[in-house]
Coordinates of C-alpha atoms in Angstrom, one line a residue:
M1 CA 95.3 83.6 91.7
S2 CA 96.7 84.7 88.4
V3 CA 99.7 82.6 86.8
T4 CA 102.5 83.8 84.8
R5 CA 104.2 81.8 82.1
I6 CA 107.7 82.3 81.5
N7 CA 108.7 82.5 77.7
G8 CA 112.0 80.1 76.7
A9 CA 112.9 77.4 74.5
A10 CA 112.5 73.9 75.8
K11 CA 115.9 72.9 76.5
R12 CA 117.7 70.6 78.6
L13 CA 117.6 71.1 82.5
G14 CA 121.3 70.7 82.8
D15 CA 121.6 73.4 79.9
I16 CA 119.0 75.8 81.3
L17 CA 120.9 75.8 85.2
V18 CA 124.1 76.4 83.6
E19 CA 123.0 79.1 81.0
R20 CA 121.6 81.1 83.7
E21 CA 124.7 81.0 85.9
L22 CA 122.8 78.8 88.7
L23 CA 125.4 75.9 88.0
S24 CA 128.7 75.4 87.0
E25 CA 130.0 73.1 84.0
D26 CA 132.1 71.2 86.7
D27 CA 129.0 70.5 88.9
L28 CA 126.8 69.4 85.9
L29 CA 129.8 66.7 85.1
R30 CA 129.8 65.5 88.8
A31 CA 125.7 65.6 88.7
L32 CA 125.7 63.5 85.6
E33 CA 128.6 61.1 86.9
Y34 CA 126.5 60.6 90.5
Q35 CA 123.4 60.1 88.2
R36 CA 125.1 57.6 85.9
Q37 CA 126.0 55.8 89.0
N38 CA 123.4 55.9 91.7
G39 CA 120.2 55.9 89.1
Y40 CA 118.8 59.2 90.5
K41 CA 116.7 61.9 88.1
L42 CA 119.3 65.1 87.4
G43 CA 117.5 67.0 89.4
E44 CA 117.9 64.8 92.3
A45 CA 121.2 64.2 91.9
L46 CA 122.1 68.2 91.7
L47 CA 120.3 68.1 95.0
K48 CA 122.3 65.3 96.6
I49 CA 126.0 66.5 95.8
G50 CA 125.0 69.8 97.1
A51 CA 125.4 71.5 93.8
L52 CA 122.2 73.4 93.7
T53 CA 119.2 74.5 96.1
H54 CA 115.6 73.6 96.0
E55 CA 114.8 77.3 94.9
Q56 CA 117.5 77.0 91.9
L57 CA 116.1 73.4 90.5
A58 CA 112.4 74.7 90.5
E59 CA 113.3 77.9 88.9
G60 CA 115.1 75.5 86.2
L61 CA 112.5 73.2 85.9
A62 CA 109.9 76.2 85.5
A63 CA 112.0 77.4 82.7
Q64 CA 112.7 74.3 81.0
K65 CA 108.5 73.8 80.8
R66 CA 108.1 77.5 80.3
L67 CA 105.8 77.4 83.7
S68 CA 106.0 79.9 87.0
V69 CA 107.2 79.1 90.4
I70 CA 104.6 79.1 93.1
P71 CA 105.6 80.1 96.5
L72 CA 103.6 77.6 98.4
N73 CA 104.5 78.9 101.7
E74 CA 103.0 82.0 101.1
V75 CA 99.4 81.2 99.4
Y76 CA 96.5 79.3 101.5
P77 CA 95.0 76.8 99.0
N78 CA 91.6 77.3 98.0
P79 CA 90.1 74.2 100.3
R80 CA 87.5 73.8 97.4
A81 CA 90.5 72.9 94.8
V82 CA 92.2 70.7 97.6
S83 CA 89.1 68.7 98.0
L84 CA 89.3 67.4 94.6
L85 CA 92.2 64.8 95.3
S86 CA 92.4 62.6 98.6
E87 CA 95.6 63.6 100.8
K88 CA 97.0 60.2 100.0
F89 CA 97.2 61.0 95.9
I90 CA 98.4 64.2 97.0
R91 CA 101.6 63.5 99.2
N92 CA 102.2 60.3 96.9
R93 CA 102.3 62.4 93.8
Q94 CA 103.8 65.5 95.4
V95 CA 101.1 67.8 93.8
L96 CA 98.9 70.3 95.7
P97 CA 95.9 71.9 94.1
V98 CA 95.7 75.5 95.0
D99 CA 93.3 77.5 93.0
F100 CA 91.1 78.0 89.9
E101 CA 91.9 80.1 87.1
Q102 CA 88.9 80.2 84.9
D103 CA 88.2 76.8 84.2
S104 CA 91.4 75.2 84.8
L105 CA 93.1 73.9 88.1
I106 CA 95.9 75.3 89.2
L107 CA 98.4 72.6 90.5
A108 CA 101.5 73.1 92.3
M109 CA 103.8 70.3 91.3
V110 CA 107.8 69.3 92.6
N111 CA 108.1 67.6 89.3
P112 CA 106.7 69.3 86.4
L113 CA 107.8 66.8 84.1
D114 CA 105.6 64.2 85.5
V115 CA 103.2 64.0 82.3
V116 CA 101.6 60.9 83.8
T117 CA 100.0 62.9 87.1
I118 CA 98.8 65.7 85.2
D119 CA 96.8 63.2 83.0
D120 CA 95.4 61.5 86.3
V121 CA 94.5 64.8 88.0
R122 CA 92.8 66.2 84.8
V123 CA 90.6 62.8 85.1
I124 CA 89.8 62.6 88.7
A125 CA 89.3 66.4 89.1
G126 CA 87.5 66.8 85.6
Y127 CA 89.6 70.0 85.2
P128 CA 91.9 70.8 82.7
V129 CA 95.5 71.7 84.7
L130 CA 97.6 74.6 84.5
P131 CA 100.9 73.1 86.4
V132 CA 103.0 75.7 88.5
V133 CA 106.3 74.6 90.2
A134 CA 106.8 74.2 93.8
T135 CA 110.1 73.0 95.7
L136 CA 109.9 70.0 97.9
P137 CA 110.1 71.8 101.3
S138 CA 107.6 74.1 100.5
F139 CA 105.1 71.7 99.3
E140 CA 105.5 69.2 102.2
E141 CA 105.2 72.3 104.9
A142 CA 102.2 73.1 103.0
V143 CA 100.8 70.0 102.5
D144 CA 101.5 69.0 106.6
Y145 CA 100.2 72.7 107.5
F146 CA 96.7 72.1 105.5
F147 CA 95.7 68.3 106.6
S148 CA 97.3 68.6 110.3
G149 CA 94.5 69.2 112.8
K150 CA 91.2 68.3 110.9
G151 CA 88.3 69.4 113.3
V152 CA 85.1 68.1 113.9
L153 CA 81.5 69.6 114.8
D154 CA 80.3 69.2 118.5
T155 CA 76.9 70.1 117.2
A156 CA 75.3 68.6 114.0
E157 CA 74.8 65.0 115.0
D158 CA 73.5 62.4 112.6
G159 CA 70.0 63.1 114.6
D160 CA 70.0 66.9 113.9
L161 CA 69.8 66.0 110.2
E162 CA 66.9 64.1 109.5
S163 CA 64.9 65.0 106.4
G164 CA 62.0 67.3 106.7
P165 CA 59.0 67.6 104.4
G166 CA 59.5 69.8 100.9
Q167 CA 62.2 72.3 100.4
A168 CA 63.7 71.8 103.8
A169 CA 64.3 68.2 103.3
E170 CA 66.2 69.1 99.9
Q171 CA 68.4 71.5 101.9
R172 CA 69.2 69.0 104.4
R173 CA 70.1 66.8 101.7
E174 CA 72.9 69.5 100.5
A175 CA 74.1 69.8 103.8
E176 CA 74.7 66.2 104.5
D177 CA 76.8 65.9 101.0
G178 CA 80.3 64.8 101.9
S179 CA 81.9 67.7 99.4
V180 CA 80.1 70.4 101.5
V181 CA 81.0 68.5 105.0
T182 CA 84.7 68.6 103.7
L183 CA 84.7 72.2 102.2
V184 CA 83.0 73.8 105.6
N185 CA 85.5 71.7 108.0
D186 CA 88.4 73.0 105.4
I187 CA 87.2 76.4 105.8
L188 CA 86.8 76.2 109.6
D189 CA 90.5 75.0 109.9
G190 CA 92.0 77.1 107.5
A191 CA 90.4 80.5 109.3
I192 CA 91.4 79.0 112.9
K193 CA 95.1 78.4 111.8
R194 CA 95.4 81.5 110.4
R195 CA 94.4 83.3 114.0
A196 CA 91.4 84.8 112.1
S197 CA 88.6 86.5 114.3
D198 CA 85.6 86.0 111.7
I199 CA 84.7 84.2 108.5
H200 CA 82.6 86.4 106.0
F201 CA 80.5 84.0 103.4
E202 CA 79.6 86.7 101.4
P203 CA 77.2 85.7 98.6
Q204 CA 77.6 87.3 94.9
E205 CA 76.0 87.0 91.7
D206 CA 77.6 83.8 90.6
H207 CA 79.8 82.5 93.5
L208 CA 80.0 82.6 97.6
A209 CA 83.2 84.9 98.3
V210 CA 84.7 83.4 101.7
R211 CA 86.8 86.2 103.5
V212 CA 88.3 85.7 107.2
R213 CA 89.3 88.8 109.3
I214 CA 92.8 88.0 110.8
D215 CA 94.1 90.9 113.0
G216 CA 91.2 93.4 112.2
V217 CA 91.5 93.3 108.6
L218 CA 89.7 91.4 105.9
H219 CA 91.1 88.7 103.5
N220 CA 90.1 86.7 100.8
L221 CA 90.2 82.9 101.5
T222 CA 88.3 81.4 98.6
E223 CA 85.3 81.3 96.6
V224 CA 83.1 78.7 96.4
P225 CA 80.4 78.0 93.6
S226 CA 76.7 78.9 93.4
A227 CA 76.1 75.3 93.0
L228 CA 77.5 74.5 96.7
A229 CA 76.6 77.5 98.0
G230 CA 73.4 76.6 99.2
G231 CA 74.5 73.5 100.7
L232 CA 77.2 75.1 102.7
V233 CA 74.9 77.6 104.2
S234 CA 72.4 75.1 105.2
R235 CA 75.2 73.2 106.6
I236 CA 76.0 76.4 108.7
K237 CA 72.8 76.8 109.7
I238 CA 71.9 73.6 110.9
M239 CA 75.5 73.7 113.1
G240 CA 74.2 77.0 114.4
D241 CA 70.3 74.8 115.4
L242 CA 69.0 77.5 112.8
D243 CA 65.8 77.3 110.7
I244 CA 67.2 76.3 107.5
A245 CA 64.1 77.0 105.5
E246 CA 63.7 80.7 106.8
R247 CA 66.3 82.8 104.3
R248 CA 63.9 86.2 104.6
L249 CA 64.8 86.9 108.0
P250 CA 68.1 87.4 110.1
Q251 CA 68.7 84.7 112.5
D252 CA 71.7 84.0 115.1
G253 CA 72.8 80.3 117.0
R254 CA 75.9 79.1 118.3
A255 CA 77.9 75.7 117.7
G256 CA 81.4 74.4 119.1
Y257 CA 84.2 73.1 116.7
R258 CA 87.3 70.9 117.9
N259 CA 90.1 69.6 116.0
S260 CA 93.0 68.1 117.4
D261 CA 94.4 71.3 118.4
Q262 CA 91.8 73.2 120.2
T263 CA 88.3 73.7 120.9
V264 CA 86.7 77.0 119.8
D265 CA 82.9 78.3 120.0
L266 CA 81.1 79.6 116.8
R267 CA 78.6 82.9 116.7
I268 CA 76.6 82.5 113.8
A269 CA 74.5 85.3 112.3
T270 CA 72.7 85.2 108.8
L271 CA 71.5 87.8 106.9
P272 CA 69.3 88.3 103.9
T273 CA 70.9 90.1 101.0
V274 CA 70.1 90.2 97.1
F275 CA 72.0 87.4 96.0
G276 CA 71.0 85.0 99.1
E277 CA 72.1 84.7 102.3
N278 CA 75.0 86.4 104.2
V279 CA 76.5 84.3 106.8
T280 CA 79.4 85.6 109.6
L281 CA 81.1 83.1 112.0
R282 CA 82.5 84.6 115.1
I283 CA 85.4 82.3 116.3
L284 CA 85.7 82.5 119.9
D285 CA 89.0 81.2 121.2
E286 CA 89.4 80.8 125.1
S287 CA 93.2 80.8 124.6
M288 CA 92.8 84.3 123.4
F289 CA 91.8 85.5 126.5
E290 CA 94.9 84.1 128.3
I291 CA 96.0 87.8 129.2
N292 CA 96.1 89.6 132.3
L293 CA 96.0 93.1 133.3
T294 CA 99.6 93.3 133.3
S295 CA 100.0 91.6 129.9
L296 CA 97.7 94.2 128.3
G297 CA 100.4 96.7 127.3
M298 CA 99.1 99.9 128.9
E299 CA 101.8 102.3 130.4
E300 CA 102.9 101.8 134.1
E301 CA 101.0 104.9 135.0
E302 CA 98.1 104.0 133.3
L303 CA 97.9 100.6 134.8
E304 CA 98.0 102.3 138.2
V305 CA 95.0 104.4 137.2
L306 CA 93.2 101.2 136.3
R307 CA 93.9 99.3 139.2
R308 CA 93.4 102.3 141.7
A309 CA 89.9 102.4 140.1
L310 CA 89.2 98.7 140.2
G311 CA 90.4 98.7 144.0
R312 CA 87.4 101.1 145.2
P313 CA 84.5 99.2 146.6
Y314 CA 81.9 101.3 144.5
G315 CA 81.9 103.2 141.7
Q316 CA 81.7 102.8 137.6
I317 CA 84.6 101.7 135.1
L318 CA 84.1 102.2 131.4
I319 CA 85.8 100.7 128.5
T320 CA 85.5 102.4 125.4
G321 CA 86.0 101.9 121.9
P322 CA 84.5 100.4 118.4
T323 CA 83.7 96.6 118.0
G324 CA 86.7 94.6 118.0
S325 CA 88.7 96.5 120.0
G326 CA 89.7 94.5 122.6
K327 CA 87.2 95.9 125.2
S328 CA 85.9 92.3 126.4
T329 CA 89.6 91.2 126.7
T330 CA 90.4 94.0 129.2
L331 CA 86.9 93.6 130.9
Y332 CA 88.0 89.7 131.5
S333 CA 91.3 90.6 132.5
A334 CA 89.9 93.2 135.1
L335 CA 87.5 90.2 136.6
E336 CA 90.1 88.0 136.8
E337 CA 92.3 90.2 138.9
L338 CA 89.3 90.8 141.1
N339 CA 87.9 87.1 141.2
R340 CA 88.6 86.5 144.9
P341 CA 86.6 84.3 147.7
E342 CA 85.4 87.2 149.6
V343 CA 83.6 89.0 146.9
K344 CA 80.5 88.0 144.7
I345 CA 80.6 89.0 141.1
Y346 CA 77.9 88.7 138.4
T347 CA 78.0 89.5 134.7
V348 CA 75.5 90.4 132.2
E349 CA 76.4 89.5 128.5
D350 CA 75.5 89.1 125.0
P351 CA 77.0 86.9 124.5
V352 CA 78.7 85.3 127.0
E353 CA 82.1 84.8 125.4
R354 CA 84.4 83.1 128.1
K355 CA 82.9 81.3 131.2
I356 CA 85.0 82.3 134.6
P357 CA 84.9 79.9 137.5
G358 CA 83.5 81.2 140.8
V359 CA 81.8 84.1 138.6
L360 CA 77.9 84.0 138.3
Q361 CA 77.0 84.9 134.5
S362 CA 74.0 85.6 132.7
Q363 CA 73.5 86.1 129.2
V364 CA 70.8 88.5 128.0
R365 CA 67.8 87.4 125.4
H366 CA 66.3 90.2 123.6
K367 CA 63.2 87.9 122.4
I368 CA 62.0 87.2 125.4
G369 CA 62.6 90.7 126.8
L370 CA 65.5 89.6 128.7
T371 CA 67.6 92.7 128.4
F372 CA 70.8 94.4 129.9
A373 CA 68.3 96.3 132.0
R374 CA 66.0 93.9 133.0
V375 CA 68.9 91.3 133.9
L376 CA 70.6 94.2 136.0
R377 CA 67.5 95.4 137.9
S378 CA 67.4 92.3 139.6
L379 CA 70.8 91.8 139.9
V380 CA 71.1 94.6 142.3
R381 CA 68.7 92.8 144.3
S382 CA 70.8 89.6 144.7
D383 CA 73.7 91.4 146.8
P384 CA 76.5 91.5 144.3
D385 CA 80.0 93.0 145.3
I386 CA 80.7 93.7 141.7
I387 CA 78.9 93.7 138.3
M388 CA 80.5 93.5 134.9
L389 CA 77.7 94.9 132.1
G390 CA 78.3 93.8 128.6
E391 CA 77.5 97.2 127.3
I392 CA 75.2 100.3 128.1
R393 CA 72.9 100.8 125.2
D394 CA 70.3 103.1 126.2
L395 CA 69.1 105.3 129.2
E396 CA 67.5 103.0 131.2
T397 CA 70.1 100.6 131.3
A398 CA 72.8 103.6 132.1
M399 CA 70.6 104.9 135.0
I400 CA 70.0 101.6 136.5
A401 CA 74.1 101.0 136.3
T402 CA 74.8 104.5 137.5
E403 CA 72.4 104.0 140.4
A404 CA 74.1 100.7 141.3
S405 CA 77.7 101.9 141.2
L406 CA 76.5 104.8 144.0
T407 CA 74.8 102.1 146.1
G408 CA 77.9 100.1 146.9
H409 CA 78.9 98.1 143.7
L410 CA 81.8 98.1 141.5
L411 CA 80.3 98.2 138.2
L412 CA 82.6 97.8 135.0
S413 CA 80.8 98.2 131.6
T414 CA 81.6 99.2 128.0
L415 CA 80.4 102.3 125.7
H416 CA 80.9 102.6 121.9
T417 CA 82.5 105.9 121.9
N418 CA 86.0 107.4 119.5
D419 CA 87.7 108.6 123.1
A420 CA 87.9 108.6 126.7
P421 CA 86.1 112.3 127.3
S422 CA 83.6 111.5 125.0
A423 CA 82.2 108.7 126.9
I424 CA 81.2 111.4 129.5
T425 CA 79.5 113.3 127.2
R426 CA 77.7 110.1 125.7
L427 CA 76.4 109.5 128.6
V428 CA 74.8 113.2 129.1
E429 CA 73.1 113.1 125.6
M430 CA 71.6 109.4 126.6
G431 CA 69.7 111.7 129.8
V432 CA 71.8 110.8 132.3
P433 CA 72.2 113.6 135.2
P434 CA 75.8 115.3 135.1
Y435 CA 75.7 115.3 139.1
L436 CA 75.1 111.4 138.8
I437 CA 78.1 110.9 136.1
A438 CA 80.4 113.0 138.4
S439 CA 79.7 111.1 141.7
S440 CA 80.1 107.9 140.2
L441 CA 82.3 107.5 137.3
E442 CA 86.1 106.5 138.5
C443 CA 88.1 105.8 135.6
V444 CA 87.3 105.8 131.5
V445 CA 89.4 103.3 128.9
A446 CA 89.4 103.9 125.6
Q447 CA 91.4 101.6 123.3
R448 CA 92.1 100.4 119.9
L449 CA 93.9 97.3 118.8
A450 CA 96.6 97.9 116.1
R451 CA 98.5 95.2 114.3
R452 CA 102.0 94.0 115.3
L453 CA 104.7 94.2 113.1
C454 CA 106.0 90.8 111.9
P455 CA 109.2 90.2 114.0
R456 CA 110.7 88.0 111.3
C457 CA 110.5 90.5 108.3
S458 CA 110.2 94.1 109.4
K459 CA 112.8 96.3 108.4
E460 CA 114.3 99.4 110.1
V461 CA 113.9 102.4 108.1
R462 CA 115.5 106.1 109.0
L463 CA 112.7 108.9 108.3
S464 CA 113.7 112.4 108.0
T465 CA 111.4 115.5 107.6
K466 CA 112.2 115.7 103.5
D467 CA 111.4 111.7 103.3
M468 CA 107.9 111.9 105.0
S469 CA 104.5 112.0 103.6
P470 CA 101.9 114.5 104.5
G471 CA 100.4 111.9 106.9
E472 CA 103.7 110.8 108.6
R473 CA 104.8 114.3 109.4
D474 CA 101.7 115.1 110.7
F475 CA 101.8 112.2 113.0
L476 CA 105.4 112.1 113.8
G477 CA 106.3 115.9 113.3
D478 CA 109.7 117.4 112.2
G479 CA 113.2 115.7 112.9
E480 CA 114.7 112.2 112.1
F481 CA 113.3 109.0 113.4
L482 CA 114.4 105.1 113.3
I483 CA 111.6 103.1 112.8
R484 CA 110.1 100.0 111.6
E485 CA 107.9 99.2 108.7
P486 CA 106.1 96.1 107.1
V487 CA 107.5 93.7 104.5
G488 CA 105.6 90.2 104.3
C489 CA 106.8 86.5 104.3
P490 CA 105.5 83.5 104.5
R491 CA 104.9 83.3 108.6
C492 CA 102.6 86.2 108.0
F493 CA 101.0 85.5 105.1
G494 CA 102.5 88.3 103.2
T495 CA 101.0 90.9 105.3
G496 CA 103.8 92.3 107.1
Y497 CA 101.7 91.8 110.6
S498 CA 101.5 89.2 113.0
G499 CA 99.5 89.6 115.9
R500 CA 98.3 92.9 117.5
L501 CA 99.0 95.2 120.3
G502 CA 96.7 97.4 122.4
L503 CA 97.1 101.1 122.2
F504 CA 95.6 102.7 125.4
E505 CA 93.7 106.0 126.7
V506 CA 93.1 106.0 130.8
L507 CA 90.8 108.7 132.0
P508 CA 91.5 109.3 135.4
V509 CA 88.3 111.2 137.1
T510 CA 90.0 113.4 139.2
P511 CA 88.5 116.2 141.8
E512 CA 89.2 118.5 138.5
V513 CA 87.6 116.3 135.8
R514 CA 84.5 115.7 138.1
K515 CA 84.2 119.5 138.3
Q516 CA 84.5 120.1 134.6
I517 CA 81.7 117.2 134.2
L518 CA 79.1 118.9 137.0
K519 CA 79.6 122.7 134.7
G520 CA 78.4 120.3 131.6
A521 CA 81.9 120.9 130.1
G522 CA 82.2 119.2 126.5
D523 CA 85.1 117.0 125.4
E524 CA 87.7 119.4 124.5
Q525 CA 87.6 121.0 128.1
I526 CA 87.3 117.5 129.9
R527 CA 90.0 116.1 127.4
R528 CA 92.6 119.2 128.3
Q529 CA 91.6 118.5 132.0
A530 CA 92.1 114.8 131.8
R531 CA 95.9 115.3 130.2
K532 CA 96.9 117.8 133.3
A533 CA 95.7 114.6 135.3
G534 CA 98.3 112.6 133.2
M535 CA 96.2 111.0 130.2
I536 CA 98.1 109.8 127.5
P537 CA 95.7 110.2 124.3
L538 CA 95.9 107.3 121.7
R539 CA 97.7 108.9 119.2
E540 CA 100.2 109.5 121.4
A541 CA 100.3 106.0 122.7
G542 CA 100.6 104.9 119.1
L543 CA 103.6 107.0 118.5
R544 CA 105.1 105.6 121.6
R545 CA 104.5 101.9 120.0
V546 CA 106.1 103.1 116.7
L547 CA 108.8 104.5 118.2
A548 CA 109.3 101.1 120.2
G549 CA 109.1 99.2 116.7
G550 CA 105.7 97.3 117.8
T551 CA 103.9 98.8 114.7
S552 CA 104.0 101.1 111.9
V553 CA 102.7 104.7 111.3
A554 CA 100.1 103.6 108.9
E555 CA 98.7 101.1 111.4
V556 CA 98.2 103.8 114.2
L557 CA 96.7 106.1 111.7
R558 CA 94.4 103.6 110.6
V559 CA 93.2 102.6 113.8
T560 CA 93.1 106.0 115.4
A561 CA 91.9 108.1 112.8

């Protein structure tokens, strides 16, 4: 975080405010009289009589001390910086460590004239202090936001942290260090509050970078010094019941984390790199799955096609798209609708992301040979009505799934393809005969997740052909359009987006499409036939969302390119 100093000679606060036309001479006199009678500081007196706003006072104080004003409600403090001071000290002194700049601690202060507190922070934290000015409301909001809902781990109990021999014992001691435990919990709380789906701990030459993925896009969260990086990684590995002494091989684990607001599951993956172990945490919050087919965001015609396929007693339904495109959410929404007492539903997943009452769920375990194909082969003999298969990855799994869908089972699964027609050619490339695909396939849904424009700050713009960039012209076409664009505000962390919405391409496998499959047609021929059957391509679905004000042109181009 870079701090900009404001040039200007030291003057009295009242003179600065009048000079900057933030305050009239009359109001200054009234405030001075109020100050004399009640014993307030001048800034407090000005606020009490309503002559000045908090923002104007901050601007005046910053100019007086040649400092900058920090919009605390637009930044998330570095957890490592905040951990240098106690919550009690922060609230009592009205200061908040924000980040580091070179060897100095950036300290947001409501009263930058408080030199005693500056000296105290320098001694306690052990860093030179670089003050910046914050308004009282933004300070209170930031502190409440940061310190609310501190969480605890469901795993890593004291018994799990017993020291072992050699290097592992030292790593465990580092992991038990109070500053490391606090730092890990602060990072988790910060990521959860920002609705992050993943946390990335990325080793660099001289520090550990921490980034979070919010609405599909990575953002910097903090940097951890090398001295703490080893303990932090060991702490996370202990959480996931991983081997902390093994640094040469990738490992996978899971843990639970709870705070006052919610409980989440964590999927932990480590990967060796030249500068140390990269650690990725996937945050699985069951509240994210509280969605049904109706609220997914499909057009009514598309939803009708999908529901018609789900109503079949047998057949295959495929959900396609890249990693992180919401395929699991769509599958779980479909299972919620299908889950009735009179049917038996099995799932085979890697991992089981959400437990559904009344549904039998199995998790594959590749280390012991429990693969998708092996579990699926056994499931077919267990008399299921509906099978949900997490992913079709190879020919063996694809063949068993296809045969199951032809023998009285409704099978739902996913494929990694760019669009719906490509799912058919992907199965053919795997080696599934076209006649089996044509006989079993009922519907293919391709999808993407686009970031939703922040409802608080997006702005309406009118675009005509002459104002468009080449990309916008190619997407929108010629004409004049009224659309919305991102701006950025504190509530959306300056991104201009808040939440995500789905873009869908639903391909109904009609008799005409089946004929194309049997003929061995390519993507384009199948796509043309599907368009005749009513399929809306992903890019066109995105255009409809843009014109409805839900997202931006740039965002649709990003996820559908």
